[in-house]
mmCIF file of C-alpha atoms and ligand atoms in Angstrom:
data_model
loop_
_atom_site.group_PDB
_atom_site.id
_atom_site.type_symbol
_atom_site.label_atom_id
_atom_site.label_comp_id
_atom_site.label_asym_id
_atom_site.label_seq_id
_atom_site.Cartn_x
_atom_site.Cartn_y
_atom_site.Cartn_z
ATOM 1 C CA MET A 1 -29.762 -80.015 -67.407
ATOM 2 C CA PRO A 2 -28.599 -79.128 -70.960
ATOM 3 C CA LEU A 3 -25.515 -80.827 -72.407
ATOM 4 C CA LEU A 4 -23.973 -77.434 -73.084
ATOM 5 C CA THR A 5 -24.928 -73.820 -73.683
ATOM 6 C CA ALA A 6 -23.427 -71.661 -76.434
ATOM 7 C CA TRP A 7 -23.796 -67.929 -75.920
ATOM 8 C CA ALA A 8 -23.049 -65.126 -78.386
ATOM 9 C CA PRO A 9 -23.289 -61.364 -77.808
ATOM 10 C CA GLY A 10 -24.609 -58.503 -79.905
ATOM 11 C CA ARG A 11 -22.263 -55.614 -80.701
ATOM 12 C CA VAL A 12 -22.043 -51.893 -81.031
ATOM 13 C CA ASN A 13 -19.612 -50.344 -83.489
ATOM 14 C CA LEU A 14 -17.937 -47.305 -81.935
ATOM 15 C CA ILE A 15 -16.776 -46.038 -85.317
ATOM 16 C CA GLY A 16 -15.849 -47.346 -88.784
ATOM 17 C CA GLU A 17 -19.224 -47.829 -90.460
ATOM 18 C CA HIS A 18 -19.634 -49.328 -93.965
ATOM 19 C CA THR A 19 -15.842 -49.700 -94.134
ATOM 20 C CA ASP A 20 -15.619 -53.455 -93.526
ATOM 21 C CA TYR A 21 -16.590 -54.713 -96.994
ATOM 22 C CA SER A 22 -13.891 -52.640 -98.689
ATOM 23 C CA GLY A 23 -11.165 -53.903 -96.362
ATOM 24 C CA GLY A 24 -11.155 -50.846 -94.083
ATOM 25 C CA LEU A 25 -10.969 -50.312 -90.328
ATOM 26 C CA VAL A 26 -13.710 -50.902 -87.734
ATOM 27 C CA LEU A 27 -13.825 -50.515 -83.950
ATOM 28 C CA PRO A 28 -16.666 -52.594 -82.481
ATOM 29 C CA ALA A 29 -17.296 -53.866 -78.951
ATOM 30 C CA ALA A 30 -19.317 -56.937 -77.991
ATOM 31 C CA ILE A 31 -22.054 -56.098 -75.458
ATOM 32 C CA GLN A 32 -23.632 -57.771 -72.427
ATOM 33 C CA LEU A 33 -26.818 -58.771 -74.303
ATOM 34 C CA GLY A 34 -26.932 -61.863 -76.464
ATOM 35 C CA ILE A 35 -28.426 -65.137 -77.571
ATOM 36 C CA ALA A 36 -28.085 -68.493 -75.774
ATOM 37 C CA VAL A 37 -28.453 -71.892 -77.455
ATOM 38 C CA ARG A 38 -29.092 -74.625 -74.867
ATOM 39 C CA VAL A 39 -28.364 -78.030 -76.351
ATOM 40 C CA GLU A 40 -30.632 -80.623 -74.715
ATOM 41 C CA ALA A 41 -29.680 -83.739 -76.686
ATOM 42 C CA VAL A 42 -27.714 -85.156 -79.598
ATOM 43 C CA ALA A 43 -30.198 -86.099 -82.346
ATOM 44 C CA GLU A 44 -30.469 -87.167 -85.972
ATOM 45 C CA LEU A 45 -31.687 -83.752 -87.165
ATOM 46 C CA VAL A 46 -31.127 -80.194 -85.956
ATOM 47 C CA THR A 47 -34.287 -79.052 -84.157
ATOM 48 C CA LEU A 48 -34.317 -75.523 -82.735
ATOM 49 C CA SER A 49 -37.155 -74.085 -80.701
ATOM 50 C CA SER A 50 -37.474 -70.753 -78.998
ATOM 51 C CA ASP A 51 -39.934 -68.868 -76.816
ATOM 52 C CA THR A 52 -38.458 -65.672 -78.262
ATOM 53 C CA PHE A 53 -38.531 -66.535 -81.961
ATOM 54 C CA GLY A 54 -41.107 -69.380 -82.092
ATOM 55 C CA ASP A 55 -40.644 -72.968 -83.223
ATOM 56 C CA SER A 56 -38.975 -73.885 -86.505
ATOM 57 C CA GLU A 57 -38.741 -76.788 -88.935
ATOM 58 C CA PRO A 58 -35.944 -79.317 -88.341
ATOM 59 C CA PHE A 59 -33.146 -79.585 -90.890
ATOM 60 C CA ALA A 60 -30.331 -82.015 -91.705
ATOM 61 C CA PRO A 61 -27.078 -81.612 -89.707
ATOM 62 C CA ASN A 62 -25.130 -80.850 -92.904
ATOM 63 C CA GLY A 63 -27.713 -78.193 -93.909
ATOM 64 C CA ASP A 64 -28.840 -80.118 -97.008
ATOM 65 C CA GLY A 65 -32.464 -80.564 -98.049
ATOM 66 C CA PRO A 66 -35.352 -78.167 -98.687
ATOM 67 C CA ALA A 67 -34.771 -74.620 -97.421
ATOM 68 C CA VAL A 68 -36.480 -74.008 -94.077
ATOM 69 C CA SER A 69 -38.324 -70.722 -93.557
ATOM 70 C CA GLY A 70 -38.122 -67.983 -90.929
ATOM 71 C CA TRP A 71 -35.285 -67.515 -88.444
ATOM 72 C CA ALA A 72 -34.069 -71.130 -88.716
ATOM 73 C CA ARG A 73 -32.756 -70.215 -92.212
ATOM 74 C CA PHE A 74 -29.725 -68.827 -90.391
ATOM 75 C CA GLY A 75 -29.182 -72.145 -88.595
ATOM 76 C CA GLN A 76 -29.496 -74.216 -91.752
ATOM 77 C CA ALA A 77 -27.083 -71.930 -93.622
ATOM 78 C CA VAL A 78 -24.580 -72.146 -90.744
ATOM 79 C CA ALA A 79 -24.828 -75.963 -90.798
ATOM 80 C CA ARG A 80 -24.159 -75.907 -94.565
ATOM 81 C CA GLU A 81 -21.081 -73.676 -94.207
ATOM 82 C CA LEU A 82 -19.685 -75.777 -91.338
ATOM 83 C CA ASP A 83 -20.214 -78.941 -93.379
ATOM 84 C CA GLN A 84 -18.033 -77.439 -96.109
ATOM 85 C CA LEU A 85 -15.289 -76.932 -93.524
ATOM 86 C CA GLY A 86 -15.504 -80.600 -92.506
ATOM 87 C CA ARG A 87 -17.772 -80.603 -89.451
ATOM 88 C CA PRO A 88 -19.071 -84.148 -88.814
ATOM 89 C CA PRO A 89 -22.864 -84.200 -89.419
ATOM 90 C CA VAL A 90 -24.061 -84.482 -85.802
ATOM 91 C CA GLY A 91 -27.604 -83.195 -85.104
ATOM 92 C CA LEU A 92 -29.028 -81.725 -81.919
ATOM 93 C CA THR A 93 -32.153 -80.559 -80.166
ATOM 94 C CA ALA A 94 -31.803 -77.096 -78.639
ATOM 95 C CA THR A 95 -33.772 -74.227 -77.181
ATOM 96 C CA ILE A 96 -32.799 -70.655 -77.930
ATOM 97 C CA ALA A 97 -33.296 -67.653 -75.655
ATOM 98 C CA SER A 98 -32.413 -64.031 -76.361
ATOM 99 C CA ASN A 99 -32.297 -60.728 -74.518
ATOM 100 C CA LEU A 100 -30.839 -58.964 -77.577
ATOM 101 C CA PRO A 101 -33.378 -56.740 -79.399
ATOM 102 C CA ALA A 102 -33.644 -57.488 -83.150
ATOM 103 C CA GLY A 103 -33.826 -54.894 -85.950
ATOM 104 C CA VAL A 104 -32.057 -52.234 -83.894
ATOM 105 C CA GLY A 105 -28.519 -52.476 -85.288
ATOM 106 C CA LEU A 106 -27.073 -54.600 -82.477
ATOM 107 C CA SER A 107 -26.345 -57.558 -84.808
ATOM 108 C CA SER A 108 -28.881 -60.067 -83.578
ATOM 109 C CA SER A 109 -28.491 -62.148 -86.747
ATOM 110 C CA ALA A 110 -24.720 -62.475 -86.235
ATOM 111 C CA ALA A 111 -25.273 -63.454 -82.581
ATOM 112 C CA LEU A 112 -27.783 -66.105 -83.675
ATOM 113 C CA GLU A 113 -25.410 -67.482 -86.331
ATOM 114 C CA VAL A 114 -22.399 -67.566 -84.011
ATOM 115 C CA ALA A 115 -24.302 -69.152 -81.102
ATOM 116 C CA ILE A 116 -25.689 -71.882 -83.376
ATOM 117 C CA ALA A 117 -22.274 -72.415 -84.998
ATOM 118 C CA LEU A 118 -20.585 -72.800 -81.611
ATOM 119 C CA ALA A 119 -23.244 -75.277 -80.472
ATOM 120 C CA LEU A 120 -22.947 -77.322 -83.692
ATOM 121 C CA CYS A 121 -19.145 -77.375 -83.438
ATOM 122 C CA ALA A 122 -19.093 -78.258 -79.725
ATOM 123 C CA ILE A 123 -21.549 -81.111 -80.065
ATOM 124 C CA ALA A 124 -19.529 -82.604 -82.952
ATOM 125 C CA GLU A 125 -16.208 -81.970 -81.162
ATOM 126 C CA PHE A 126 -15.121 -79.947 -84.180
ATOM 127 C CA GLU A 127 -12.793 -77.008 -83.564
ATOM 128 C CA LEU A 128 -12.398 -73.818 -85.573
ATOM 129 C CA GLU A 129 -10.378 -70.681 -84.886
ATOM 130 C CA PRO A 130 -12.734 -67.876 -83.771
ATOM 131 C CA LEU A 131 -12.218 -65.852 -86.949
ATOM 132 C CA GLU A 132 -12.711 -68.921 -89.151
ATOM 133 C CA LEU A 133 -16.023 -69.506 -87.407
ATOM 134 C CA ALA A 134 -16.887 -65.803 -87.846
ATOM 135 C CA GLN A 135 -16.187 -65.992 -91.573
ATOM 136 C CA ALA A 136 -18.309 -69.136 -91.948
ATOM 137 C CA CYS A 137 -21.157 -67.258 -90.231
ATOM 138 C CA ARG A 138 -20.732 -64.247 -92.521
ATOM 139 C CA ARG A 139 -21.023 -66.548 -95.546
ATOM 140 C CA ALA A 140 -24.057 -68.173 -93.904
ATOM 141 C CA GLU A 141 -25.789 -64.790 -93.691
ATOM 142 C CA LEU A 142 -25.321 -64.264 -97.420
ATOM 143 C CA ARG A 143 -26.572 -67.805 -98.068
ATOM 144 C CA ALA A 144 -29.593 -67.451 -95.744
ATOM 145 C CA VAL A 145 -30.948 -64.025 -96.596
ATOM 146 C CA GLY A 146 -28.754 -62.710 -99.427
ATOM 147 C CA VAL A 147 -27.279 -59.858 -97.357
ATOM 148 C CA PRO A 148 -23.692 -59.286 -98.553
ATOM 149 C CA GLY A 149 -22.408 -58.057 -95.167
ATOM 150 C CA GLY A 150 -18.781 -57.585 -94.216
ATOM 151 C CA ILE A 151 -17.035 -59.278 -91.290
ATOM 152 C CA LEU A 152 -17.747 -56.547 -88.686
ATOM 153 C CA ASP A 153 -20.637 -58.154 -86.810
ATOM 154 C CA GLN A 154 -19.417 -61.744 -86.605
ATOM 155 C CA ALA A 155 -15.824 -60.709 -85.804
ATOM 156 C CA ALA A 156 -16.995 -58.436 -82.968
ATOM 157 C CA CYS A 157 -19.137 -61.282 -81.651
ATOM 158 C CA VAL A 158 -16.229 -63.751 -81.364
ATOM 159 C CA LEU A 159 -13.440 -61.297 -80.422
ATOM 160 C CA GLY A 160 -15.271 -59.234 -77.766
ATOM 161 C CA GLU A 161 -13.422 -58.290 -74.581
ATOM 162 C CA LYS A 162 -14.599 -56.857 -71.306
ATOM 163 C CA ASN A 163 -14.070 -53.063 -71.077
ATOM 164 C CA ALA A 164 -12.497 -52.859 -74.548
ATOM 165 C CA ALA A 165 -13.317 -52.222 -78.170
ATOM 166 C CA ILE A 166 -11.565 -54.233 -80.880
ATOM 167 C CA LEU A 167 -9.733 -52.425 -83.683
ATOM 168 C CA ILE A 168 -9.948 -54.694 -86.727
ATOM 169 C CA ASP A 169 -8.252 -54.245 -90.091
ATOM 170 C CA CYS A 170 -10.791 -55.937 -92.347
ATOM 171 C CA SER A 171 -8.257 -56.452 -95.157
ATOM 172 C CA THR A 172 -6.008 -58.746 -93.070
ATOM 173 C CA LEU A 173 -8.248 -59.475 -90.041
ATOM 174 C CA ALA A 174 -5.389 -58.324 -87.793
ATOM 175 C CA TYR A 175 -6.848 -56.905 -84.593
ATOM 176 C CA ARG A 176 -5.971 -55.427 -81.217
ATOM 177 C CA SER A 177 -8.007 -54.294 -78.250
ATOM 178 C CA VAL A 178 -8.433 -50.641 -77.306
ATOM 179 C CA ALA A 179 -9.494 -49.991 -73.700
ATOM 180 C CA VAL A 180 -12.695 -47.986 -73.271
ATOM 181 C CA PRO A 181 -12.151 -45.523 -70.386
ATOM 182 C CA ALA A 182 -14.329 -46.205 -67.334
ATOM 183 C CA ALA A 183 -15.614 -42.615 -67.474
ATOM 184 C CA ALA A 184 -17.281 -43.314 -70.848
ATOM 185 C CA ALA A 185 -20.699 -44.929 -71.213
ATOM 186 C CA LEU A 186 -22.187 -46.246 -74.448
ATOM 187 C CA LEU A 187 -25.816 -45.243 -74.784
ATOM 188 C CA VAL A 188 -27.962 -46.907 -77.456
ATOM 189 C CA VAL A 189 -31.217 -45.175 -78.370
ATOM 190 C CA ASP A 190 -33.560 -47.052 -80.701
ATOM 191 C CA SER A 191 -35.526 -44.855 -83.110
ATOM 192 C CA GLY A 192 -38.394 -47.352 -83.175
ATOM 193 C CA VAL A 193 -38.038 -47.664 -86.959
ATOM 194 C CA ALA A 194 -37.027 -51.290 -87.465
ATOM 195 C CA ARG A 195 -34.959 -52.196 -90.486
ATOM 196 C CA SER A 196 -33.674 -55.376 -92.009
ATOM 197 C CA HIS A 197 -30.780 -55.274 -94.447
ATOM 198 C CA GLU A 198 -32.625 -57.925 -96.417
ATOM 199 C CA HIS A 199 -34.887 -55.056 -97.550
ATOM 200 C CA SER A 200 -32.796 -51.920 -96.915
ATOM 201 C CA GLY A 201 -30.457 -50.128 -99.340
ATOM 202 C CA TYR A 202 -27.438 -51.957 -97.862
ATOM 203 C CA ALA A 203 -26.673 -54.050 -100.959
ATOM 204 C CA ASP A 204 -27.132 -50.947 -103.186
ATOM 205 C CA ARG A 205 -24.488 -49.075 -101.192
ATOM 206 C CA ARG A 206 -22.100 -51.969 -101.501
ATOM 207 C CA ASN A 207 -22.637 -52.092 -105.276
ATOM 208 C CA GLU A 208 -22.226 -48.315 -105.582
ATOM 209 C CA LEU A 209 -18.947 -48.488 -103.675
ATOM 210 C CA GLU A 210 -17.631 -51.345 -105.802
ATOM 211 C CA HIS A 211 -18.527 -49.388 -108.919
ATOM 212 C CA ALA A 212 -16.791 -46.263 -107.561
ATOM 213 C CA MET A 213 -13.666 -48.206 -106.610
ATOM 214 C CA SER A 214 -13.363 -49.710 -110.070
ATOM 215 C CA THR A 215 -13.799 -46.379 -111.894
ATOM 216 C CA ASP A 216 -10.928 -44.160 -113.047
ATOM 217 C CA LEU A 217 -10.532 -41.100 -110.809
ATOM 218 C CA ALA A 218 -11.033 -38.782 -113.781
ATOM 219 C CA ASP A 219 -14.365 -40.404 -114.629
ATOM 220 C CA LEU A 220 -15.918 -40.366 -111.161
ATOM 221 C CA ASP A 221 -19.484 -39.027 -110.987
ATOM 222 C CA PRO A 222 -20.517 -36.929 -107.940
ATOM 223 C CA LEU A 223 -22.313 -39.829 -106.214
ATOM 224 C CA SER A 224 -19.256 -42.090 -106.519
ATOM 225 C CA GLN A 225 -17.055 -39.268 -105.199
ATOM 226 C CA ARG A 226 -19.254 -38.951 -102.109
ATOM 227 C CA ARG A 227 -19.244 -42.703 -101.462
ATOM 228 C CA LEU A 228 -15.447 -42.842 -101.727
ATOM 229 C CA ARG A 229 -15.001 -39.747 -99.557
ATOM 230 C CA HIS A 230 -16.981 -41.387 -96.761
ATOM 231 C CA ILE A 231 -14.752 -44.480 -96.842
ATOM 232 C CA LYS A 232 -11.526 -42.461 -96.870
ATOM 233 C CA THR A 233 -12.521 -40.060 -94.093
ATOM 234 C CA GLU A 234 -14.153 -42.793 -91.977
ATOM 235 C CA ASN A 235 -10.990 -44.920 -92.030
ATOM 236 C CA GLU A 236 -9.026 -41.855 -90.896
ATOM 237 C CA ARG A 237 -11.550 -41.224 -88.120
ATOM 238 C CA VAL A 238 -11.182 -44.798 -86.813
ATOM 239 C CA VAL A 239 -7.437 -44.318 -86.315
ATOM 240 C CA ARG A 240 -7.926 -40.934 -84.640
ATOM 241 C CA PHE A 241 -10.736 -42.295 -82.454
ATOM 242 C CA ALA A 242 -8.568 -45.185 -81.190
ATOM 243 C CA ASP A 243 -5.832 -42.639 -80.366
ATOM 244 C CA ALA A 244 -8.367 -40.428 -78.569
ATOM 245 C CA LEU A 245 -9.551 -43.345 -76.408
ATOM 246 C CA ALA A 246 -5.957 -44.314 -75.631
ATOM 247 C CA SER A 247 -5.255 -40.785 -74.402
ATOM 248 C CA ASN A 248 -8.564 -40.619 -72.505
ATOM 249 C CA ASP A 249 -9.746 -37.695 -74.643
ATOM 250 C CA LEU A 250 -13.495 -38.337 -74.730
ATOM 251 C CA GLN A 251 -14.251 -34.899 -76.180
ATOM 252 C CA ALA A 252 -12.120 -35.647 -79.230
ATOM 253 C CA ALA A 253 -13.601 -39.157 -79.544
ATOM 254 C CA GLY A 254 -17.120 -37.704 -79.399
ATOM 255 C CA ARG A 255 -16.385 -35.117 -82.085
ATOM 256 C CA LEU A 256 -15.179 -37.918 -84.374
ATOM 257 C CA MET A 257 -18.435 -39.820 -83.796
ATOM 258 C CA SER A 258 -20.484 -36.793 -84.750
ATOM 259 C CA ALA A 259 -18.334 -36.275 -87.847
ATOM 260 C CA SER A 260 -18.907 -39.942 -88.715
ATOM 261 C CA HIS A 261 -22.656 -39.394 -88.518
ATOM 262 C CA ALA A 262 -22.478 -36.358 -90.815
ATOM 263 C CA SER A 263 -20.478 -38.370 -93.336
ATOM 264 C CA LEU A 264 -22.896 -41.334 -93.172
ATOM 265 C CA ARG A 265 -25.799 -38.918 -93.628
ATOM 266 C CA ASP A 266 -24.411 -36.707 -96.397
ATOM 267 C CA ASP A 267 -21.806 -38.766 -98.263
ATOM 268 C CA TYR A 268 -22.976 -42.355 -97.762
ATOM 269 C CA GLU A 269 -26.685 -41.505 -97.447
ATOM 270 C CA VAL A 270 -27.696 -44.266 -95.032
ATOM 271 C CA SER A 271 -29.350 -42.132 -92.338
ATOM 272 C CA THR A 272 -33.052 -41.393 -91.776
ATOM 273 C CA PRO A 273 -34.855 -38.286 -90.430
ATOM 274 C CA GLU A 274 -35.469 -40.176 -87.156
ATOM 275 C CA LEU A 275 -31.783 -41.056 -86.682
ATOM 276 C CA ASP A 276 -30.770 -37.466 -87.528
ATOM 277 C CA GLU A 277 -33.268 -36.177 -84.973
ATOM 278 C CA LEU A 278 -31.930 -38.463 -82.239
ATOM 279 C CA VAL A 279 -28.324 -37.469 -82.987
ATOM 280 C CA THR A 280 -29.249 -33.769 -82.824
ATOM 281 C CA LEU A 281 -31.164 -34.273 -79.555
ATOM 282 C CA ALA A 282 -28.214 -36.197 -78.089
ATOM 283 C CA GLU A 283 -25.800 -33.429 -79.039
ATOM 284 C CA GLN A 284 -28.131 -30.826 -77.510
ATOM 285 C CA ALA A 285 -28.240 -32.934 -74.332
ATOM 286 C CA GLY A 286 -24.464 -32.565 -74.014
ATOM 287 C CA VAL A 287 -23.151 -36.008 -75.022
ATOM 288 C CA TYR A 288 -19.530 -36.219 -76.223
ATOM 289 C CA GLY A 289 -20.772 -37.347 -79.633
ATOM 290 C CA ALA A 290 -23.394 -39.484 -81.363
ATOM 291 C CA ARG A 291 -23.902 -41.319 -84.622
ATOM 292 C CA LEU A 292 -26.154 -43.822 -86.309
ATOM 293 C CA LEU A 293 -25.250 -47.385 -85.366
ATOM 294 C CA GLY A 294 -24.572 -50.240 -87.790
ATOM 295 C CA GLY A 295 -25.806 -50.206 -91.361
ATOM 296 C CA GLY A 296 -28.355 -47.387 -90.899
ATOM 297 C CA PHE A 297 -31.699 -47.089 -92.748
ATOM 298 C CA GLY A 298 -33.434 -47.207 -89.329
ATOM 299 C CA GLY A 299 -32.494 -48.831 -86.045
ATOM 300 C CA ALA A 300 -30.599 -46.983 -83.332
ATOM 301 C CA ILE A 301 -28.010 -44.339 -82.601
ATOM 302 C CA LEU A 302 -24.983 -44.746 -80.339
ATOM 303 C CA ALA A 303 -23.970 -41.861 -78.068
ATOM 304 C CA LEU A 304 -20.730 -41.526 -76.111
ATOM 305 C CA VAL A 305 -21.760 -40.153 -72.739
ATOM 306 C CA ASN A 306 -20.197 -39.390 -69.398
ATOM 307 C CA ALA A 307 -20.861 -42.524 -67.313
ATOM 308 C CA SER A 308 -22.463 -40.553 -64.482
ATOM 309 C CA ALA A 309 -25.009 -38.971 -66.875
ATOM 310 C CA ALA A 310 -25.903 -41.980 -69.055
ATOM 311 C CA ALA A 311 -29.256 -43.010 -67.526
ATOM 312 C CA GLU A 312 -30.450 -39.428 -67.217
ATOM 313 C CA THR A 313 -29.446 -38.586 -70.795
ATOM 314 C CA GLY A 314 -31.191 -41.719 -72.115
ATOM 315 C CA ALA A 315 -34.424 -40.802 -70.325
ATOM 316 C CA ALA A 316 -34.225 -37.202 -71.582
ATOM 317 C CA LEU A 317 -33.782 -38.365 -75.198
ATOM 318 C CA VAL A 318 -36.727 -40.751 -74.940
ATOM 319 C CA ARG A 319 -38.900 -37.870 -73.644
ATOM 320 C CA ALA A 320 -37.765 -35.347 -76.262
ATOM 321 C CA TYR A 321 -37.976 -37.628 -79.332
ATOM 322 C CA ARG A 322 -41.142 -37.241 -81.387
ATOM 323 C CA GLY A 323 -41.573 -41.012 -81.887
ATOM 324 C CA THR A 324 -41.313 -43.894 -79.434
ATOM 325 C CA ALA A 325 -37.668 -44.381 -78.528
ATOM 326 C CA ARG A 326 -36.026 -46.836 -76.121
ATOM 327 C CA ALA A 327 -32.694 -46.231 -74.408
ATOM 328 C CA ILE A 328 -30.193 -48.663 -72.961
ATOM 329 C CA THR A 329 -26.626 -48.405 -71.724
ATOM 330 C CA VAL A 330 -24.412 -51.191 -73.057
ATOM 331 C CA ARG A 331 -21.046 -52.365 -71.710
ATOM 332 C CA PRO A 332 -18.093 -53.678 -73.722
ATOM 333 C CA SER A 333 -18.194 -57.360 -72.816
ATOM 334 C CA GLY A 334 -16.587 -60.718 -73.511
ATOM 335 C CA GLY A 335 -17.094 -62.568 -76.782
ATOM 336 C CA ALA A 336 -19.027 -65.720 -77.662
ATOM 337 C CA ARG A 337 -18.358 -68.874 -75.637
ATOM 338 C CA VAL A 338 -19.497 -72.388 -74.829
ATOM 339 C CA ASP A 339 -20.277 -73.472 -71.285
ATOM 340 C CA SER A 340 -20.328 -77.178 -70.525
ATOM 341 C CA ALA A 341 -23.145 -78.605 -68.389
ATOM 342 C CA ALA A 342 -21.070 -78.271 -65.225
ATOM 343 C CA SER A 343 -20.659 -74.516 -65.564
ATOM 344 C CA ASN A 344 -23.978 -73.753 -67.235
ATOM 345 C CA ARG A 345 -25.144 -70.158 -67.039
ATOM 346 C CA LYS A 346 -28.785 -69.294 -66.640
ATOM 347 C CA ALA A 347 -30.903 -68.291 -69.648
ATOM 348 C CA PRO A 348 -30.672 -64.523 -70.180
ATOM 349 C CA SER A 349 -33.233 -62.313 -68.506
ATOM 350 C CA PRO A 350 -35.816 -60.428 -70.620
ATOM 351 C CA ALA A 351 -34.789 -57.457 -72.761
ATOM 352 C CA PRO A 352 -33.642 -54.667 -70.464
ATOM 353 C CA PHE A 353 -34.701 -51.655 -72.547
ATOM 354 C CA GLU A 354 -36.027 -48.900 -70.304
HETATM 355 C C1 GLA B 1 -24.153 -54.145 -91.127
HETATM 356 C C2 GLA B 1 -23.274 -55.228 -91.760
HETATM 357 C C3 GLA B 1 -21.804 -55.025 -91.401
HETATM 358 C C4 GLA B 1 -21.354 -53.605 -91.687
HETATM 359 C C5 GLA B 1 -22.348 -52.590 -91.100
HETATM 360 C C6 GLA B 1 -22.001 -51.177 -91.473
HETATM 361 O O1 GLA B 1 -24.140 -54.266 -89.736
HETATM 362 O O2 GLA B 1 -23.683 -56.502 -91.329
HETATM 363 O O3 GLA B 1 -21.000 -55.967 -92.073
HETATM 364 O O4 GLA B 1 -21.169 -53.403 -93.061
HETATM 365 O O5 GLA B 1 -23.672 -52.865 -91.496
HETATM 366 O O6 GLA B 1 -20.789 -50.810 -90.909
#
């Protein structure tokens, strides 16, 4: 029997893509798939092992010492960030299980960071506010793999709510939930082209945006104008999308998703031919709307579909796509949590892609 299990979900972002790192608006939902860290014992070092990811080298509970390699880099970086916030240096031995596909745009690295952070905090009886923990994990990602992400993924992971998306203002971290109508299903279709923002153009886009934002309007080159136009129009779409959901207008919400995709493709230039193909196929199949999911450069699309047609539409897209796609329907679900031994949940079942 483990001492405790920390669980953290992946996320989809309904709309508001590449807006987080300039203090804009995002509207993510945590999903039912995630990563579980089962803490077996308190120990001198932090030792993480996983059937899903493989074994890893142990590291010191304050994250100090030689950098470990592979996926445990995230754990070591989290330990380092928590140490800076005052977490007592308590080690642990834990096993990690996941049913959240990696490299698809469902934020598996944020789920891993948050689950490890929750386990490290719980075992040391150290408490942080959810958004403080999320910010420590965002800094850990930069420390571990040099990806200068915004707060979207980690915030969605800790704030998730059943049947709702979370509207977050990334400049103040103020947030509120927006109910997702029961008639709407969220269909994720993976293009089969994996991407990692460690090697994608993600950091380039962030630099281009920072350059554009610090340039006088009169001196803006065409590329900077396109980058800024995406941010401005995407922030407007987030507000209109939240209104559309609140008034149960799925047609309007879907049109905004498709407009978001066009803007990410043409103005922000983070799409790929495979993602464009899947979005076009989804639109032809009669979804309300579809767009690339997460940072882009590969990974998956998200389609807003009538709940009664979700499975059928997913299967049709997989058949029609020229590559090897996988489809799954995700549900807005609760955020990360810790279960004590008494209420321990079972390890997640294997990845449910069809
Ligand atoms: C990645 C990053 C997020 C966000 C999205 C794009 O998922 O981790 O912070 O910038 O891309 O919206």
